[in-house]
mmCIF file of C-alpha atoms and ligand atoms in Angstrom:
data_model
loop_
_atom_site.group_PDB
_atom_site.id
_atom_site.type_symbol
_atom_site.label_atom_id
_atom_site.label_comp_id
_atom_site.label_asym_id
_atom_site.label_seq_id
_atom_site.Cartn_x
_atom_site.Cartn_y
_atom_site.Cartn_z
ATOM 1 C CA UNK A 105 20.138 -10.609 -11.073
ATOM 2 C CA UNK A 106 21.874 -10.607 -7.704
ATOM 3 C CA UNK A 107 20.255 -12.149 -4.638
ATOM 4 C CA UNK A 108 19.954 -9.685 -1.813
ATOM 5 C CA UNK A 109 19.066 -11.289 1.522
ATOM 6 C CA UNK A 110 18.244 -9.770 4.870
ATOM 7 C CA UNK A 111 18.049 -11.731 8.140
ATOM 8 C CA UNK A 112 15.661 -10.514 10.858
ATOM 9 C CA UNK A 113 15.330 -12.503 14.097
ATOM 10 C CA UNK A 114 16.300 -15.677 12.245
ATOM 11 C CA UNK A 115 13.833 -15.054 9.414
ATOM 12 C CA UNK A 116 15.243 -14.750 5.913
ATOM 13 C CA UNK A 117 13.916 -11.998 3.674
ATOM 14 C CA UNK A 118 14.802 -11.645 0.005
ATOM 15 C CA UNK A 119 14.716 -8.459 -2.042
ATOM 16 C CA UNK A 120 11.459 -8.802 -3.977
ATOM 17 C CA UNK A 121 10.815 -5.435 -5.656
ATOM 18 C CA UNK A 122 13.914 -3.299 -6.038
ATOM 19 C CA UNK A 123 13.915 0.469 -5.642
ATOM 20 C CA UNK A 124 14.176 1.178 -9.357
ATOM 21 C CA UNK A 125 11.153 -0.978 -10.166
ATOM 22 C CA UNK A 126 9.183 0.721 -7.359
ATOM 23 C CA UNK A 127 10.066 4.201 -8.616
ATOM 24 C CA UNK A 128 9.220 3.334 -12.232
ATOM 25 C CA UNK A 129 5.820 1.937 -11.270
ATOM 26 C CA UNK A 130 5.094 4.996 -9.103
ATOM 27 C CA UNK A 131 5.809 7.268 -12.078
ATOM 28 C CA UNK A 132 3.271 5.287 -14.146
ATOM 29 C CA UNK A 133 0.650 5.479 -11.393
ATOM 30 C CA UNK A 134 1.216 9.217 -10.931
ATOM 31 C CA UNK A 135 0.855 9.830 -14.671
ATOM 32 C CA UNK A 136 -2.413 7.883 -14.783
ATOM 33 C CA UNK A 137 -3.818 9.670 -11.724
ATOM 34 C CA UNK A 138 -2.718 13.091 -13.014
ATOM 35 C CA UNK A 139 -4.577 12.417 -16.282
ATOM 36 C CA UNK A 140 -7.708 11.137 -14.521
ATOM 37 C CA UNK A 141 -7.880 14.233 -12.277
ATOM 38 C CA UNK A 142 -6.732 16.895 -14.749
ATOM 39 C CA UNK A 143 -9.901 18.928 -14.154
ATOM 40 C CA UNK A 144 -9.853 18.621 -10.374
ATOM 41 C CA UNK A 145 -7.791 19.450 -7.283
ATOM 42 C CA UNK A 146 -7.946 16.143 -5.407
ATOM 43 C CA UNK A 147 -6.962 15.585 -1.786
ATOM 44 C CA UNK A 148 -4.480 12.736 -1.370
ATOM 45 C CA UNK A 149 -5.051 11.195 2.048
ATOM 46 C CA UNK A 150 -2.307 8.891 3.318
ATOM 47 C CA UNK A 151 -2.979 6.177 5.872
ATOM 48 C CA UNK A 152 -0.216 6.328 8.476
ATOM 49 C CA UNK A 153 2.259 4.997 9.214
ATOM 50 C CA UNK A 154 2.983 2.655 6.322
ATOM 51 C CA UNK A 155 1.996 4.970 3.463
ATOM 52 C CA UNK A 156 4.327 7.861 4.274
ATOM 53 C CA UNK A 157 7.128 6.940 1.856
ATOM 54 C CA UNK A 158 4.858 5.900 -1.013
ATOM 55 C CA UNK A 159 2.803 9.059 -0.482
ATOM 56 C CA UNK A 160 5.915 11.251 -0.766
ATOM 57 C CA UNK A 161 7.242 9.568 -3.901
ATOM 58 C CA UNK A 162 3.809 9.463 -5.529
ATOM 59 C CA UNK A 163 3.146 13.161 -4.858
ATOM 60 C CA UNK A 164 6.536 14.184 -6.269
ATOM 61 C CA UNK A 165 5.388 12.714 -9.584
ATOM 62 C CA UNK A 166 1.859 14.176 -9.597
ATOM 63 C CA UNK A 167 1.687 16.969 -12.191
ATOM 64 C CA UNK A 168 -1.687 18.540 -11.302
ATOM 65 C CA UNK A 169 -2.642 20.727 -8.345
ATOM 66 C CA UNK A 170 -3.352 18.620 -5.294
ATOM 67 C CA UNK A 171 -3.736 18.792 -1.517
ATOM 68 C CA UNK A 172 -2.352 16.384 1.065
ATOM 69 C CA UNK A 173 -3.581 15.067 4.387
ATOM 70 C CA UNK A 174 -3.036 12.031 6.617
ATOM 71 C CA UNK A 175 -4.880 9.999 9.157
ATOM 72 C CA UNK A 176 -3.968 7.046 11.293
ATOM 73 C CA UNK A 177 -5.917 3.915 12.091
ATOM 74 C CA UNK A 178 -5.270 1.541 14.958
ATOM 75 C CA UNK A 179 -2.407 -0.683 13.894
ATOM 76 C CA UNK A 180 -1.889 -4.405 13.816
ATOM 77 C CA UNK A 181 0.535 -3.623 16.628
ATOM 78 C CA UNK A 182 3.556 -5.866 16.501
ATOM 79 C CA UNK A 183 1.520 -8.791 15.239
ATOM 80 C CA UNK A 184 1.660 -10.047 11.660
ATOM 81 C CA UNK A 185 -2.032 -10.935 11.828
ATOM 82 C CA UNK A 186 -4.957 -8.505 11.833
ATOM 83 C CA UNK A 187 -6.937 -8.165 15.060
ATOM 84 C CA UNK A 188 -10.067 -7.765 12.904
ATOM 85 C CA UNK A 189 -10.891 -4.404 14.482
ATOM 86 C CA UNK A 190 -10.064 -0.907 13.288
ATOM 87 C CA UNK A 191 -10.418 2.472 14.927
ATOM 88 C CA UNK A 192 -9.303 6.020 14.167
ATOM 89 C CA UNK A 193 -6.263 7.209 16.161
ATOM 90 C CA UNK A 194 -5.414 10.447 14.317
ATOM 91 C CA UNK A 195 -8.212 12.202 12.468
ATOM 92 C CA UNK A 196 -8.157 14.255 9.266
ATOM 93 C CA UNK A 197 -7.415 17.972 9.174
ATOM 94 C CA UNK A 198 -9.083 18.622 5.804
ATOM 95 C CA UNK A 199 -12.791 18.757 5.009
ATOM 96 C CA UNK A 200 -13.562 16.056 2.396
ATOM 97 C CA UNK A 201 -17.100 17.354 1.811
ATOM 98 C CA UNK A 202 -17.659 17.818 -1.947
ATOM 99 C CA UNK A 203 -14.028 17.003 -2.793
ATOM 100 C CA UNK A 204 -12.318 14.327 -4.892
ATOM 101 C CA UNK A 205 -10.515 12.085 -2.411
ATOM 102 C CA UNK A 206 -7.678 9.673 -3.182
ATOM 103 C CA UNK A 207 -6.825 7.330 -0.317
ATOM 104 C CA UNK A 208 -3.156 6.303 -0.363
ATOM 105 C CA UNK A 209 -2.192 2.943 1.149
ATOM 106 C CA UNK A 210 1.088 1.066 1.203
ATOM 107 C CA UNK A 211 -0.621 -2.328 1.239
ATOM 108 C CA UNK A 212 -4.086 -3.873 1.075
ATOM 109 C CA UNK A 213 -4.046 -7.229 2.825
ATOM 110 C CA UNK A 214 -7.414 -8.466 4.133
ATOM 111 C CA UNK A 215 -9.120 -5.251 2.937
ATOM 112 C CA UNK A 216 -10.406 -4.488 6.437
ATOM 113 C CA UNK A 217 -8.768 -1.046 6.631
ATOM 114 C CA UNK A 218 -10.137 0.004 3.231
ATOM 115 C CA UNK A 219 -13.598 -1.285 4.087
ATOM 116 C CA UNK A 220 -13.517 0.780 7.296
ATOM 117 C CA UNK A 221 -12.308 3.839 5.345
ATOM 118 C CA UNK A 222 -15.028 3.428 2.687
ATOM 119 C CA UNK A 223 -17.719 3.404 5.394
ATOM 120 C CA UNK A 224 -16.120 6.292 7.264
ATOM 121 C CA UNK A 225 -15.964 8.490 4.161
ATOM 122 C CA UNK A 226 -19.634 7.967 3.342
ATOM 123 C CA UNK A 227 -20.309 10.224 6.345
ATOM 124 C CA UNK A 228 -17.887 12.877 5.030
ATOM 125 C CA UNK A 229 -19.852 13.157 1.776
ATOM 126 C CA UNK A 230 -16.955 13.570 -0.703
ATOM 127 C CA UNK A 231 -17.620 14.183 -4.396
ATOM 128 C CA UNK A 232 -15.701 10.974 -5.147
ATOM 129 C CA UNK A 233 -13.351 8.570 -3.418
ATOM 130 C CA UNK A 234 -10.755 6.312 -5.029
ATOM 131 C CA UNK A 235 -8.009 4.161 -3.542
ATOM 132 C CA UNK A 236 -4.395 3.791 -4.635
ATOM 133 C CA UNK A 237 -2.221 1.121 -3.066
ATOM 134 C CA UNK A 238 1.369 0.261 -3.823
ATOM 135 C CA UNK A 239 0.837 -3.401 -2.925
ATOM 136 C CA UNK A 240 -2.147 -5.751 -2.995
ATOM 137 C CA UNK A 241 -2.288 -9.333 -1.750
ATOM 138 C CA UNK A 242 -5.216 -10.688 -3.825
ATOM 139 C CA UNK A 243 -5.221 -14.073 -2.067
ATOM 140 C CA UNK A 244 -5.499 -12.466 1.384
ATOM 141 C CA UNK A 245 -8.610 -10.381 0.674
ATOM 142 C CA UNK A 246 -11.466 -11.130 3.057
ATOM 143 C CA UNK A 247 -13.625 -8.094 2.315
ATOM 144 C CA UNK A 248 -15.070 -6.898 -0.962
ATOM 145 C CA UNK A 249 -13.268 -3.654 -1.674
ATOM 146 C CA UNK A 250 -12.662 -1.636 -4.823
ATOM 147 C CA UNK A 251 -9.028 -0.663 -5.384
ATOM 148 C CA UNK A 252 -8.675 1.777 -8.268
ATOM 149 C CA UNK A 253 -4.899 1.970 -8.728
ATOM 150 C CA UNK A 254 -2.587 -0.926 -7.847
ATOM 151 C CA UNK A 255 1.206 -0.779 -7.951
ATOM 152 C CA UNK A 256 2.010 -4.486 -7.635
ATOM 153 C CA UNK A 257 0.035 -7.629 -6.844
ATOM 154 C CA UNK A 258 2.087 -9.822 -4.533
ATOM 155 C CA UNK A 259 1.772 -13.268 -2.902
ATOM 156 C CA UNK A 260 0.356 -13.598 0.625
ATOM 157 C CA UNK A 261 3.724 -13.530 2.321
ATOM 158 C CA UNK A 262 4.993 -11.067 4.887
ATOM 159 C CA UNK A 263 6.771 -8.064 3.334
ATOM 160 C CA UNK A 264 8.925 -5.303 4.800
ATOM 161 C CA UNK A 265 10.620 -2.153 3.560
ATOM 162 C CA UNK A 266 9.501 0.961 1.704
ATOM 163 C CA UNK A 267 7.189 1.984 4.568
ATOM 164 C CA UNK A 268 6.260 -1.521 5.694
ATOM 165 C CA UNK A 269 7.500 -2.572 9.102
ATOM 166 C CA UNK A 270 8.486 -5.573 11.134
ATOM 167 C CA UNK A 271 7.927 -4.592 14.788
ATOM 168 C CA UNK A 272 8.093 -0.943 13.679
ATOM 169 C CA UNK A 273 11.510 -1.338 12.073
ATOM 170 C CA UNK A 274 12.743 -1.626 8.451
ATOM 171 C CA UNK A 275 10.316 0.991 7.067
ATOM 172 C CA UNK A 276 13.338 2.917 5.805
ATOM 173 C CA UNK A 277 14.555 0.222 3.383
ATOM 174 C CA UNK A 278 14.283 1.605 -0.174
ATOM 175 C CA UNK A 279 13.331 -1.816 -1.638
ATOM 176 C CA UNK A 280 10.609 -4.288 -0.638
ATOM 177 C CA UNK A 281 11.687 -7.579 0.926
ATOM 178 C CA UNK A 282 9.585 -10.732 1.253
ATOM 179 C CA UNK A 283 9.775 -13.457 3.892
ATOM 180 C CA UNK A 284 11.380 -16.382 2.163
ATOM 181 C CA UNK A 285 12.231 -19.074 4.700
ATOM 182 C CA UNK A 286 10.764 -21.613 2.305
ATOM 183 C CA UNK A 287 13.422 -20.843 -0.251
ATOM 184 C CA UNK A 288 11.400 -18.736 -2.688
ATOM 185 C CA UNK A 289 13.929 -16.975 -4.897
HETATM 186 C C1 LIG B 578 -1.128 -1.929 7.394
HETATM 187 C C2 LIG B 578 -1.228 -1.153 6.081
HETATM 188 C C3 LIG B 578 -2.710 -1.025 5.883
HETATM 189 C C4 LIG B 578 -3.277 -2.265 6.555
HETATM 190 C C5 LIG B 578 -3.641 -3.254 5.483
HETATM 191 O O1 LIG B 578 -1.164 -1.029 8.448
HETATM 192 O O2 LIG B 578 -0.576 0.076 6.144
HETATM 193 O O3 LIG B 578 -3.220 0.144 6.492
HETATM 194 O O4 LIG B 578 -2.254 -2.796 7.388
HETATM 195 O O5 LIG B 578 -4.174 -4.442 6.029
HETATM 196 P P1 LIG B 578 -5.717 -4.841 5.863
HETATM 197 O O6 LIG B 578 -6.046 -4.785 4.395
HETATM 198 O O7 LIG B 578 -5.735 -6.265 6.379
HETATM 199 O O8 LIG B 578 -6.546 -3.929 6.697
HETATM 200 P P2 LIG B 578 -0.780 -1.384 9.967
HETATM 201 O O9 LIG B 578 -2.057 -1.551 10.748
HETATM 202 O O10 LIG B 578 0.190 -2.539 9.990
HETATM 203 O O11 LIG B 578 -0.104 -0.061 10.500
HETATM 204 P P3 LIG B 578 1.166 0.734 9.924
HETATM 205 O O12 LIG B 578 0.705 1.355 8.628
HETATM 206 O O13 LIG B 578 1.457 1.743 10.965
HETATM 207 O O14 LIG B 578 2.291 -0.237 9.710
#
């Protein structure tokens, strides 16, 4: 295996999940979801901005009929640490009432965003709601949330690439990089 480093403002990031591994795992997730919803037309709802790349690759591998929508929550801004507050910035276009909803996240960290989304969707009265996330940081969870489909469980270190940003940049990297100043490699 070759070491692939990236330096950002003096911080060293190492390639942690390469693009091939990401794509293979997404195919598995899409197969599982397509089987679970074979008698339904679910609405995949991506949480902007981070989920846009995962959402696209996931949907390309979904083999059943499906609809797509997005919404946007207030972001962490340029901070690496959650402000502890969430609000809706861009609302849904679809009507989730009576529908099977699949929330698509790039990462679940503290679980605050998913907890907010769970409460929000209770008012929309969907038939069902499940959550798929590419990444989960189990040791960072502060809220009790149910995540139905998980791509990869990762350590509680800062990650960038494949939709995830550092000060809004690096979302376009096809692999996921992890902060590794402490020499993890
Ligand atoms: C990230 C990510 C999740 C949330 C997860 O979004 O996309 O929505 O944080 O963290 P939590 O579990 O602690 O709530 P962010 O607010 O950074 O915005 P972005 O998607 O535009 O990068």
